[in-house]
Tab-separated table of C-alpha atoms and ligand atoms in Angstrom:
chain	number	residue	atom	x	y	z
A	697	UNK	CA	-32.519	32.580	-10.086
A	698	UNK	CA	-30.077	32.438	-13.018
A	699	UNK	CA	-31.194	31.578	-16.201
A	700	UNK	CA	-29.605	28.662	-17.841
A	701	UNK	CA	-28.568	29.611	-21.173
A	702	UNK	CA	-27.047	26.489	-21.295
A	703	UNK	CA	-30.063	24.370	-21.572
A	704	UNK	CA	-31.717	27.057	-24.392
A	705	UNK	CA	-28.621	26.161	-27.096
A	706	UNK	CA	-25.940	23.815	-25.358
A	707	UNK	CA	-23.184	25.070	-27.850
A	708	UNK	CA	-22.901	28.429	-26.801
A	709	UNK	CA	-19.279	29.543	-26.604
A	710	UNK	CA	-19.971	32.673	-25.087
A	711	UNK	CA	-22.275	35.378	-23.753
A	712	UNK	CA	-23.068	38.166	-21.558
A	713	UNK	CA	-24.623	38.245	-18.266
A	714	UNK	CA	-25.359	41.108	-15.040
A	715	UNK	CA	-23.328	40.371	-12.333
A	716	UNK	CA	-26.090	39.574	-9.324
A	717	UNK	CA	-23.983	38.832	-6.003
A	718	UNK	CA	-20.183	39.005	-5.207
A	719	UNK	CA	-17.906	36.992	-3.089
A	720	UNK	CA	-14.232	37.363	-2.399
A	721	UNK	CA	-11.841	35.410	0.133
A	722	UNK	CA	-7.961	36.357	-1.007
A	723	UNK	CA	-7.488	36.399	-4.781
A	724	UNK	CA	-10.326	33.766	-5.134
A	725	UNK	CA	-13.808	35.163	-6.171
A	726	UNK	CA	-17.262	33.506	-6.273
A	727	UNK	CA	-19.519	35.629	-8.692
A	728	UNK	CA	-23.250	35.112	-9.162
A	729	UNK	CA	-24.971	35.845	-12.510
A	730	UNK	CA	-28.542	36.828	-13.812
A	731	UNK	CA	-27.574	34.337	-16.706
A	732	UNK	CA	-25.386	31.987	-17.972
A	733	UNK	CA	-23.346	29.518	-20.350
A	734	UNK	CA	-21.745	27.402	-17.271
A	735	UNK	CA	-23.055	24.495	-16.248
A	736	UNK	CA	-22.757	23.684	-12.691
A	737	UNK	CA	-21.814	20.053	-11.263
A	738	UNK	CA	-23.877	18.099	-11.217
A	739	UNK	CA	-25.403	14.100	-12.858
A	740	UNK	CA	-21.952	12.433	-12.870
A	741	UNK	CA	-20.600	15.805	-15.133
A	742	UNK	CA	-18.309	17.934	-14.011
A	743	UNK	CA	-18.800	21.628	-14.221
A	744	UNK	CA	-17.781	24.226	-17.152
A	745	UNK	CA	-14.705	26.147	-17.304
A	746	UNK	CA	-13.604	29.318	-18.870
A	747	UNK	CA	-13.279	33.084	-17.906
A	748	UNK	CA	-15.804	35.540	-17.131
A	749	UNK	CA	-14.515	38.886	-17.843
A	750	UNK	CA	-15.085	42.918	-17.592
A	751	UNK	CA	-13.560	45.910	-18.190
A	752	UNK	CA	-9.801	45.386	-16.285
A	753	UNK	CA	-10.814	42.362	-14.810
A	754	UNK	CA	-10.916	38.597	-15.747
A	755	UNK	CA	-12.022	35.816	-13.679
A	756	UNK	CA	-10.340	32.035	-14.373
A	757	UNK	CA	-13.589	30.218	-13.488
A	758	UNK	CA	-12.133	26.592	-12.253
A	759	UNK	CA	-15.742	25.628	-10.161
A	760	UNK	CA	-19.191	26.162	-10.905
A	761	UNK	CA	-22.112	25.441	-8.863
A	762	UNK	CA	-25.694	25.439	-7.861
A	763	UNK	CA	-29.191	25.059	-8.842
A	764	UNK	CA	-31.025	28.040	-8.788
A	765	UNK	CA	-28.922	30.349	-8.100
A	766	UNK	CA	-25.516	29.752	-10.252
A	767	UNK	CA	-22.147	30.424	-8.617
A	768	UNK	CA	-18.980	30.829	-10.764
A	769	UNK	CA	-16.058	30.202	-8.633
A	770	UNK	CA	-12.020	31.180	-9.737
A	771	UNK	CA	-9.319	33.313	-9.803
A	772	UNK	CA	-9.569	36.784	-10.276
A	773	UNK	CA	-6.881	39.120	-11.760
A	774	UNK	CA	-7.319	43.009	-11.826
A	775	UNK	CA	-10.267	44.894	-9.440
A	776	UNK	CA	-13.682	43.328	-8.350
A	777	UNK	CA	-16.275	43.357	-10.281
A	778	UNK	CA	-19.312	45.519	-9.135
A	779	UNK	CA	-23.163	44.161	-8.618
A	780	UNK	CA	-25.364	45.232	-11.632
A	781	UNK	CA	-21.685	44.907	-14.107
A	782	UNK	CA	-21.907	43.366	-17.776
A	783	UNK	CA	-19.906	40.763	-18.452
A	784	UNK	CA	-18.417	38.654	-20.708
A	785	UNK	CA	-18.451	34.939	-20.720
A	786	UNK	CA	-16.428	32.709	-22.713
A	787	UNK	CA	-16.757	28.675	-22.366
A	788	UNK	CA	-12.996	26.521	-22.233
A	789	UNK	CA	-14.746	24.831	-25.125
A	790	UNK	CA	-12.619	22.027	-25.959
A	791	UNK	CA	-13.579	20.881	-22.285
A	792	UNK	CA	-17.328	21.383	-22.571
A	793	UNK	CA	-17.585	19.776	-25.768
A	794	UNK	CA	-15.811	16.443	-24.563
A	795	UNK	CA	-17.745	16.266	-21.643
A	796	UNK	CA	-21.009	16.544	-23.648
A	797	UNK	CA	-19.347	13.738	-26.081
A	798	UNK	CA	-18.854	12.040	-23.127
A	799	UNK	CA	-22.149	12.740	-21.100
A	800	UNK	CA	-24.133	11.597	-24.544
A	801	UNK	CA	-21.739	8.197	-24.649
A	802	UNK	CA	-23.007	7.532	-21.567
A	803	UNK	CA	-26.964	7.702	-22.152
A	804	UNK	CA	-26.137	5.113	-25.301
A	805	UNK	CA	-24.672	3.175	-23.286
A	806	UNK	CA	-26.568	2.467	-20.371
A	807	UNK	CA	-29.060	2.254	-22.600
A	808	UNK	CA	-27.734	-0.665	-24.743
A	809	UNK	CA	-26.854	-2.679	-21.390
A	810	UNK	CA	-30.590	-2.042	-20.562
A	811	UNK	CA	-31.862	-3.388	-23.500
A	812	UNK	CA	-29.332	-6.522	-23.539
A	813	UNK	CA	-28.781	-7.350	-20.467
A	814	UNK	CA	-31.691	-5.631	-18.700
A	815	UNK	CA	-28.928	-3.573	-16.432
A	816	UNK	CA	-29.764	0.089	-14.935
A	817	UNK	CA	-27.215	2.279	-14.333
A	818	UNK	CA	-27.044	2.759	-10.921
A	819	UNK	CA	-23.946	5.755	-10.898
A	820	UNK	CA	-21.612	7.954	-13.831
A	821	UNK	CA	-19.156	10.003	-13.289
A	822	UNK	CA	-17.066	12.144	-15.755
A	823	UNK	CA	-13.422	12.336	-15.251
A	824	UNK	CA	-10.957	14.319	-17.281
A	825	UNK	CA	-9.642	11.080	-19.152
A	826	UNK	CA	-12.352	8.773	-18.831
A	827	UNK	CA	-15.547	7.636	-17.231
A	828	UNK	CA	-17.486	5.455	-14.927
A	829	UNK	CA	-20.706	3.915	-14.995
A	830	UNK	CA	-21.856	1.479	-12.669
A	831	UNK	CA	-24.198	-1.497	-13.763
A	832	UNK	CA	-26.135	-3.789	-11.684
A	833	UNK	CA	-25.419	-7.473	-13.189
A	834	UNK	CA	-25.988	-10.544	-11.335
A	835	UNK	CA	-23.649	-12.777	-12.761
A	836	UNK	CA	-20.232	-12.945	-14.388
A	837	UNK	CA	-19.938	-10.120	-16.605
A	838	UNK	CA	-16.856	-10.818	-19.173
A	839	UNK	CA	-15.384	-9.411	-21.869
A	840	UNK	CA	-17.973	-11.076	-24.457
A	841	UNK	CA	-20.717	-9.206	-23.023
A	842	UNK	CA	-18.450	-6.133	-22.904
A	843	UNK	CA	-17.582	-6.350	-26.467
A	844	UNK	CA	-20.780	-7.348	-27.464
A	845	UNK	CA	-22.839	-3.713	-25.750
A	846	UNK	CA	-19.786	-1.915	-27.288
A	847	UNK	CA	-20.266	-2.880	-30.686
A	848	UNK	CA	-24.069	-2.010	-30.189
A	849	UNK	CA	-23.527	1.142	-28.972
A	850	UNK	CA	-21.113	2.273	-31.348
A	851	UNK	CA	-23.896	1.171	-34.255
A	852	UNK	CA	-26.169	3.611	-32.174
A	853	UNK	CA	-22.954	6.521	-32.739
A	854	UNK	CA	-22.443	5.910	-36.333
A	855	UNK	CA	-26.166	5.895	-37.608
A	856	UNK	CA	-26.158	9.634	-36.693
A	857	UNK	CA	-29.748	9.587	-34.452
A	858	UNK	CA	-30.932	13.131	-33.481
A	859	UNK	CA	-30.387	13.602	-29.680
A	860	UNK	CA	-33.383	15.699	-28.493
A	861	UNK	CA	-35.073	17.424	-25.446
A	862	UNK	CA	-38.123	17.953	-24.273
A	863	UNK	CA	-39.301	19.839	-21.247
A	864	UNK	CA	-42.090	18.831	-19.121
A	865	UNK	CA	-44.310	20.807	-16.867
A	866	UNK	CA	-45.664	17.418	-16.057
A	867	UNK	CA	-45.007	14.197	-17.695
A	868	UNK	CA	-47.439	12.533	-20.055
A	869	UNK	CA	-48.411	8.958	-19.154
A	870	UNK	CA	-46.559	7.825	-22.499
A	871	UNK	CA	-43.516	9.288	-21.650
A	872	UNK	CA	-43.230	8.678	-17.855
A	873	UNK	CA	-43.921	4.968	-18.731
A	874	UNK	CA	-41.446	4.457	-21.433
A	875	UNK	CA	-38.493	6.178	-19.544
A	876	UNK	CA	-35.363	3.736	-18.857
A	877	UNK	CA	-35.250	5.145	-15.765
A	878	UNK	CA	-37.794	6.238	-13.322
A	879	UNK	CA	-38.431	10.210	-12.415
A	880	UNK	CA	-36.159	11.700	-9.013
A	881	UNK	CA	-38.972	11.846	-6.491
A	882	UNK	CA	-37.265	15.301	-5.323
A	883	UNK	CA	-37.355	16.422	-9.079
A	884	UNK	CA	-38.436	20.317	-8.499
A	885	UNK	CA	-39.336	22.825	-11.781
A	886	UNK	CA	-39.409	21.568	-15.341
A	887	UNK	CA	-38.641	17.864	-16.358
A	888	UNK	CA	-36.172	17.859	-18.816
A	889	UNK	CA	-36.402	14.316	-20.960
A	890	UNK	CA	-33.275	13.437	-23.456
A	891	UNK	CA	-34.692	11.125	-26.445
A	892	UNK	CA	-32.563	9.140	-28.445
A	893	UNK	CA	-34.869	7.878	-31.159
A	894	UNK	CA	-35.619	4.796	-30.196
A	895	UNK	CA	-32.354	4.077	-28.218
A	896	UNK	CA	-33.061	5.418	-24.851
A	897	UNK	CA	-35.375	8.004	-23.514
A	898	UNK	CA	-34.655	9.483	-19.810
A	899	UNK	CA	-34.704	12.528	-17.889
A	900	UNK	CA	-31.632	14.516	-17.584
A	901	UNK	CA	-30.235	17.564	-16.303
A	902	UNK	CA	-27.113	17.346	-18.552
A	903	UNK	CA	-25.544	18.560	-21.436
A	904	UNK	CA	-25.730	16.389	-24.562
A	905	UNK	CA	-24.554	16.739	-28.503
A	906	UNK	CA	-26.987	17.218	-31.146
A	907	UNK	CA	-26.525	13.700	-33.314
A	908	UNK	CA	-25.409	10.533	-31.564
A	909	UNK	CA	-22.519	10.663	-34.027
A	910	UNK	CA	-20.597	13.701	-32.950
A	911	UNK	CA	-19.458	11.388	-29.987
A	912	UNK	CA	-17.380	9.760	-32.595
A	913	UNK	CA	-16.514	6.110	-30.664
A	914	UNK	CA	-17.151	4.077	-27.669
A	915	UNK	CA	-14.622	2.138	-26.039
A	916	UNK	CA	-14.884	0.292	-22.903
A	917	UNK	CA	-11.153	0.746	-21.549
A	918	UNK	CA	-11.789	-1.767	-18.181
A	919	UNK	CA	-14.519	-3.694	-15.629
A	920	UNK	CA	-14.300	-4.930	-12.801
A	921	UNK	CA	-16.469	-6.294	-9.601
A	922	UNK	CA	-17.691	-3.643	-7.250
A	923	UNK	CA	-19.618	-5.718	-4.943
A	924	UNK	CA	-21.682	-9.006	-5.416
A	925	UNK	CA	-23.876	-7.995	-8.188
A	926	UNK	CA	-23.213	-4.502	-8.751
A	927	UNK	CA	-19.974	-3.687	-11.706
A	928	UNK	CA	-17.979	-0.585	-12.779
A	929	UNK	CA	-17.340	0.171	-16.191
A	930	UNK	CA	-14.718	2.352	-17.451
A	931	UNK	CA	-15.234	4.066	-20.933
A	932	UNK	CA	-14.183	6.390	-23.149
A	933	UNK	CA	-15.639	8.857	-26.232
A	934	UNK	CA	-14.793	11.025	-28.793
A	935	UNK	CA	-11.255	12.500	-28.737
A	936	UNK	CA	-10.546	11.472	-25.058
A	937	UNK	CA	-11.005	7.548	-25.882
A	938	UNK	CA	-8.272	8.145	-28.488
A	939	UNK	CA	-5.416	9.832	-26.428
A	940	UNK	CA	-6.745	7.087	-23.912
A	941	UNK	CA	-5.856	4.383	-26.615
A	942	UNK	CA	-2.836	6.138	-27.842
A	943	UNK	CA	-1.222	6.264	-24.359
A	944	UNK	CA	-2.432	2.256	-24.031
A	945	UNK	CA	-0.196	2.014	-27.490
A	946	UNK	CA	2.591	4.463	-26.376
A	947	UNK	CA	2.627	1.672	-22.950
A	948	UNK	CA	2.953	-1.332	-25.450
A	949	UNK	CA	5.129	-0.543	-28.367
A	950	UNK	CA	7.463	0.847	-25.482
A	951	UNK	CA	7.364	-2.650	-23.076
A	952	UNK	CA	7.467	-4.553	-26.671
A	953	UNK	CA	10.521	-2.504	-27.307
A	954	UNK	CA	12.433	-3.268	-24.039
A	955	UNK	CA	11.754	-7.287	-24.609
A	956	UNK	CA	14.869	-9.099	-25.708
A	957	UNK	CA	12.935	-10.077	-28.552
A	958	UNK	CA	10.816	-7.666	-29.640
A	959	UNK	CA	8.411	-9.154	-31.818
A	960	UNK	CA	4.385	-9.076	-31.316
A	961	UNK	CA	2.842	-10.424	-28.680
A	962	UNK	CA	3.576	-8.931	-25.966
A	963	UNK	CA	1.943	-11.091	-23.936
A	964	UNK	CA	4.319	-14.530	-25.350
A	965	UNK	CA	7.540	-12.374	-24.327
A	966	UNK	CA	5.944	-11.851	-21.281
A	967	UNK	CA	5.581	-15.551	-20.569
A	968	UNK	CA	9.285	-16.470	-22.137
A	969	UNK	CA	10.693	-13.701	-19.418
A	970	UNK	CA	8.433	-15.636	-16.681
A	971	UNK	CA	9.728	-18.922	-17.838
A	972	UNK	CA	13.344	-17.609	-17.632
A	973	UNK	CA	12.856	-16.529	-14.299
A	974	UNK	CA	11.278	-19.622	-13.126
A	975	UNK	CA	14.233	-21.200	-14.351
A	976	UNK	CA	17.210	-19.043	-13.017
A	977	UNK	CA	15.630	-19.260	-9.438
A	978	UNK	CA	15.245	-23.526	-9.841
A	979	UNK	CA	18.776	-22.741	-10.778
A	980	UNK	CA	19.604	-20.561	-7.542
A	981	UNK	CA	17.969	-22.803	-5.645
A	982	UNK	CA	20.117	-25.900	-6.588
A	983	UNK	CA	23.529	-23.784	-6.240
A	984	UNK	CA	22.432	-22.496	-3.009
A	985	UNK	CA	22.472	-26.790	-1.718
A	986	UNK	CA	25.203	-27.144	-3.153
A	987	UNK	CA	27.355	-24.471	-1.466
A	988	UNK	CA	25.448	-25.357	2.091
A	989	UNK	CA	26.529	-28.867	1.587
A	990	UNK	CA	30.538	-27.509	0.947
A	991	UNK	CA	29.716	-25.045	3.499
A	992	UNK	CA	28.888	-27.518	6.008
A	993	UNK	CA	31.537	-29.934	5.294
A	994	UNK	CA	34.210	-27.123	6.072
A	995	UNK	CA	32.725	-26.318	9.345
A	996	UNK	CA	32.286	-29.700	10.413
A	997	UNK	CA	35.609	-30.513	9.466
A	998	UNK	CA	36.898	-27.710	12.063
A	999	UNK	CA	34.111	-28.595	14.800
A	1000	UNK	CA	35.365	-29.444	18.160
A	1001	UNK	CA	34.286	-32.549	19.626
A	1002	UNK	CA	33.198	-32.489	23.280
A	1003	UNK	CA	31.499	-35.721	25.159
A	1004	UNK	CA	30.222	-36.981	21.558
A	1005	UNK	CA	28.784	-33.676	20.538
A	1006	UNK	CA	30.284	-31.300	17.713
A	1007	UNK	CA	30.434	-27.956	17.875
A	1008	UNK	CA	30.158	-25.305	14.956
A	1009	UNK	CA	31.069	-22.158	15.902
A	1010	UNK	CA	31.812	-19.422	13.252
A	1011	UNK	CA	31.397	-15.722	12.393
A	1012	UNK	CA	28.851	-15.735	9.944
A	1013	UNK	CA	28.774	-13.009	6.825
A	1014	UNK	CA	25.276	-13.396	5.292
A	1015	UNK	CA	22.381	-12.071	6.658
A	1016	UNK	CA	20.345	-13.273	9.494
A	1017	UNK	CA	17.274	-14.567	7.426
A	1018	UNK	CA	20.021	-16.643	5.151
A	1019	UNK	CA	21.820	-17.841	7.656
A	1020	UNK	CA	19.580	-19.068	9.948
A	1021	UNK	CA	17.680	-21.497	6.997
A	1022	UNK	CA	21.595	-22.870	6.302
A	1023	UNK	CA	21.740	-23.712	10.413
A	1024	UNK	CA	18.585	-25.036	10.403
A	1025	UNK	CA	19.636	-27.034	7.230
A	1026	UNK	CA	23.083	-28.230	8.839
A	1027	UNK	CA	21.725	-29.327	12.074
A	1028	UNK	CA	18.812	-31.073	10.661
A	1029	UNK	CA	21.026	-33.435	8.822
A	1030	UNK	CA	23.578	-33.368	11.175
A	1031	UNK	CA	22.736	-35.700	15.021
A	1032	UNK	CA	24.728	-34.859	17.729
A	1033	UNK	CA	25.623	-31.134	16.365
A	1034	UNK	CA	25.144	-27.809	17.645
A	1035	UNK	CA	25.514	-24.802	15.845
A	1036	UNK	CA	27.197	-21.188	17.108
A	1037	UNK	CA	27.031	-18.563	14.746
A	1038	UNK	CA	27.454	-14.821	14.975
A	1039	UNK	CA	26.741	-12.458	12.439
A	1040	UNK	CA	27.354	-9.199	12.062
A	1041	UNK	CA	24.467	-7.639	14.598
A	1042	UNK	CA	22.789	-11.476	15.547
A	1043	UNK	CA	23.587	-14.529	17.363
A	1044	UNK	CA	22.392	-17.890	16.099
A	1045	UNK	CA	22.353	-20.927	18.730
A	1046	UNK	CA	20.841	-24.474	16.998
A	1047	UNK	CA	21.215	-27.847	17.920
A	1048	UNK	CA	20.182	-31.350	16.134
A	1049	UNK	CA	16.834	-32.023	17.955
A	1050	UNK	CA	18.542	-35.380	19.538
A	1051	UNK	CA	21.596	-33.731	20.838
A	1052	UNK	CA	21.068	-34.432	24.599
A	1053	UNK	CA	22.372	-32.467	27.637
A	1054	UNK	CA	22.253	-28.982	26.089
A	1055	UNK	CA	19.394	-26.076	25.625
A	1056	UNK	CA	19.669	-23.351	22.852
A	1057	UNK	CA	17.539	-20.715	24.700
A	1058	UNK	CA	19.664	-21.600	28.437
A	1059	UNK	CA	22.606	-21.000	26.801
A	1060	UNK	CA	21.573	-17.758	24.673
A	1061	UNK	CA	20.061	-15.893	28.177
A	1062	UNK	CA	23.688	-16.751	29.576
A	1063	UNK	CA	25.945	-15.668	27.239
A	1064	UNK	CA	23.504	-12.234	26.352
A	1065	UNK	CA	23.795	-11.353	30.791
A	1066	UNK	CA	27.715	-11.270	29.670
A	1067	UNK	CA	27.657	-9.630	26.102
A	1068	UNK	CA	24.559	-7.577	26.498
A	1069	UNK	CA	21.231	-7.385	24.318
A	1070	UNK	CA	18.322	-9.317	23.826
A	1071	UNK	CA	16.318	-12.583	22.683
A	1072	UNK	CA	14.825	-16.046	23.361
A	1073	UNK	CA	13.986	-18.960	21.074
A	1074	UNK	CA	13.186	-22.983	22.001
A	1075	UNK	CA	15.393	-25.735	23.202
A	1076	UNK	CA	16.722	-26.427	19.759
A	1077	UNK	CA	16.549	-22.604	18.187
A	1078	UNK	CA	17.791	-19.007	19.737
A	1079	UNK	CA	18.411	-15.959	18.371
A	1080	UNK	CA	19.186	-13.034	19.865
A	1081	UNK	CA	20.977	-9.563	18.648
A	1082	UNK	CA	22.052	-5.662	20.179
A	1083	UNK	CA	25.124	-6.838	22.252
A	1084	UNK	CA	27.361	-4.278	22.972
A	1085	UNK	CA	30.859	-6.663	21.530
A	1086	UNK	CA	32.283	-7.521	18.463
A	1087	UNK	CA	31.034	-11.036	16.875
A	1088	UNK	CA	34.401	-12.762	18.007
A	1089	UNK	CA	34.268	-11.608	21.360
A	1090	UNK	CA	30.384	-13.027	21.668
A	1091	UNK	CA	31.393	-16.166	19.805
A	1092	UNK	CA	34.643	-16.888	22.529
A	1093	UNK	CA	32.022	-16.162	25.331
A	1094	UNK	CA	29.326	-18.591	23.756
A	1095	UNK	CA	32.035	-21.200	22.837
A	1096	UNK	CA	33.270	-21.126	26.495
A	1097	UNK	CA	29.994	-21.516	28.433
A	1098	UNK	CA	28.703	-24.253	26.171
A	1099	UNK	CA	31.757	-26.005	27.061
A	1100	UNK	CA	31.033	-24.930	30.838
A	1101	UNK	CA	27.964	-26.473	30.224
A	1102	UNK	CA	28.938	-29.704	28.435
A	1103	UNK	CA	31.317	-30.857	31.104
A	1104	UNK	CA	29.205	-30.538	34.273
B	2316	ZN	ZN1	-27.802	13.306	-19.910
């Protein structure tokens, strides 16, 4: 059992402690200890890290965990330590303390969105640059009723409240029935209940701050739906919901700053640079008829004529997708047309749907048995592509069987 110094005075920075139980795979070492400042995983906050260290040794602890029995997991530099050792434990404090800030946000809170909206906090989780609570809530939850729990929680920061806890053998009936949040039925050992004057009162393996104000600001960063009734919320405290909001500010100024006009809002040169687009591709649009129509006056005016049909044939140069909505347009306004064109690596076989006599996919399998490759399509469209000659030779072969074909 290690003894969790921890819970005794939560801003320890270091300590020493008797080395109870070794581990070691490679240069990675799990150590246990008779006592100590880490806290392991666990309640949505990550565990401690820091060094543990010896005479010509040091451990980089990076993972701590367990209940009873306290692992400290890293990497160790110099010989193993020896069962029975003293060592020296040092927190990486700057971490700790944030997490604390952040673990203590969190119990304001949940607790405000208790009290206002009659939401429990269903999960939490600690991350290195923010957090996550989960909330059920059975309607829409906006940005009003955000704001509004934000603002309340923050009051709950700045009037400084005393964060205290008590330990339980067993709870009182006063207690148990004023917690926010119902007693683990697994719980095992002490209870340990966090009270927040009369903000929130819950139990709580964690580590919290001393006064509600030393986690310094609460800001919801985002929401969002998880499932029908059940929301995530993503906060910030203390020092990490700053560099949070100065990287959100680094993001703006620097989009604000690439705008053609860089003046505030963002979000009105955002909508001028939709409205521009919007515009330029009305205006590609209309260019794009107008050089189909010239397009397909050229071709037309080359076609040959064969028992009242015309026949476009051409290499084409753009792309199959492109080309193949031009054919479609030119035959659609054209009766008694069809259409050969071969691209690069495609062929393209369309016909007006009233030009008698004549059948796009026939005349695609024929001409691919003497060119090579493959494809298919419907009376009026074929495509096909992978022959094994260049584009003129496959357009002479498809102008000469259609021909074939018109005469007999
Ligand atoms: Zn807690």
């Amino acid at each position: 059992m290690t003894f969790k110094l921890f819970y005794i005075d939560p801003y320890l920075r270091e300590a020493s402690a008797k080395v109870e139980d070794v581990e070691v795979r490679g240069n990675r070492i799990r150590v246990l200890l008779d006592k100590t400042i880490f806290y392991p995983e666990g309640g949505g906050q990550p565990s401690d890290r820091g060094v543990i260290k010896g005479d010509s040794f040091r451990i980089e602890v990076e993972k701590v965990e367990g209940k009873d029995e306290i692992w400290h997991e890293g990497k160790l530099k110099g010989r193993i330590p020896k069962e029975g050792e003293e060592v020296e434990l040092e927190l990486d404090w700057e971490w700790r303390y944030e997490n604390m800030r952040q673990h203590t946000g969190q119990h304001i809170l949940s607790a405000i969105l208790k009290r206002m909206y009659n939401s429990d906090t269903t999960g939490f989780q600690i991350f290195p640059e923010y957090n996550k609570i989960e909330i059920n809530f059975d309607e829409e939850l906006t940005w009003e009723h955000i704001l509004a729990a934000e603002l309340e929680a923050n009051e709950v920061v700045w009037t400084n409240i005393p964060v205290e806890v008590e330990e339980y053998e067993e709870l009182p009936e006063e207690v148990s029935s004023a917690l926010r949040k119902s007693l683990p039925k697994d719980i095992s050992g002490k209870i340990r209940v966090v009270k927040i004057g009369d903000v929130d009162l819950i139990p709580c393996g964690g580590t919290h701050v001393k006064n509600t104000g030393e986690v310094g600001f609460i800001k919801v960063l985002n929401f969002y739906r998880k499932t029908k009734n059940i929301w995530r919320i993503e906060f910030a405290c203390g020092y990490r919901a700053l560099i949070y909001l100065n990287k959100l500010l680094e993001d703006y100024w620097e989009s604000l700053d690439k705008m053609p006009n860089k003046n505030r809002p963002l979000i009105e040169r955002v909508e001028e640079l939709k409205q521009e687009l919007k515009n330029i591709e009305k205006e590609k649009v209309e260019l794009r008829r107008e050089l189909w129509e010239w397009k397909g006056k050229a071709l037309l005016s080359n076609a040959d004529e064969s028992d009242g049909i015309k026949v476009v044939s051409y290499i084409e140069s753009m792309d199959m997708k492109d080309a193949q909505a031009f054919i479609v347009y030119l035959v659609d306004k054209n009766p008694n047309t069809v259409v050969l064109a071969v691209g690069k690596n495609y062929v393209i076989f369309a016909k007006n749907k009233n030009t008698k006599g004549i059948r796009m996919n026939e005349l695609l399998r024929e001409v691919l048995k003497e060119v090579g490759g493959g494809g298919g399509g419907s009376e009026i469209l074929a495509k096909g592509g992978g022959f094994k000659k260049t584009p003129e030779e496959v357009l002479e072969v498809a102008r000469r069987i259609l021909k074939e074909k018109l005469k007999s």
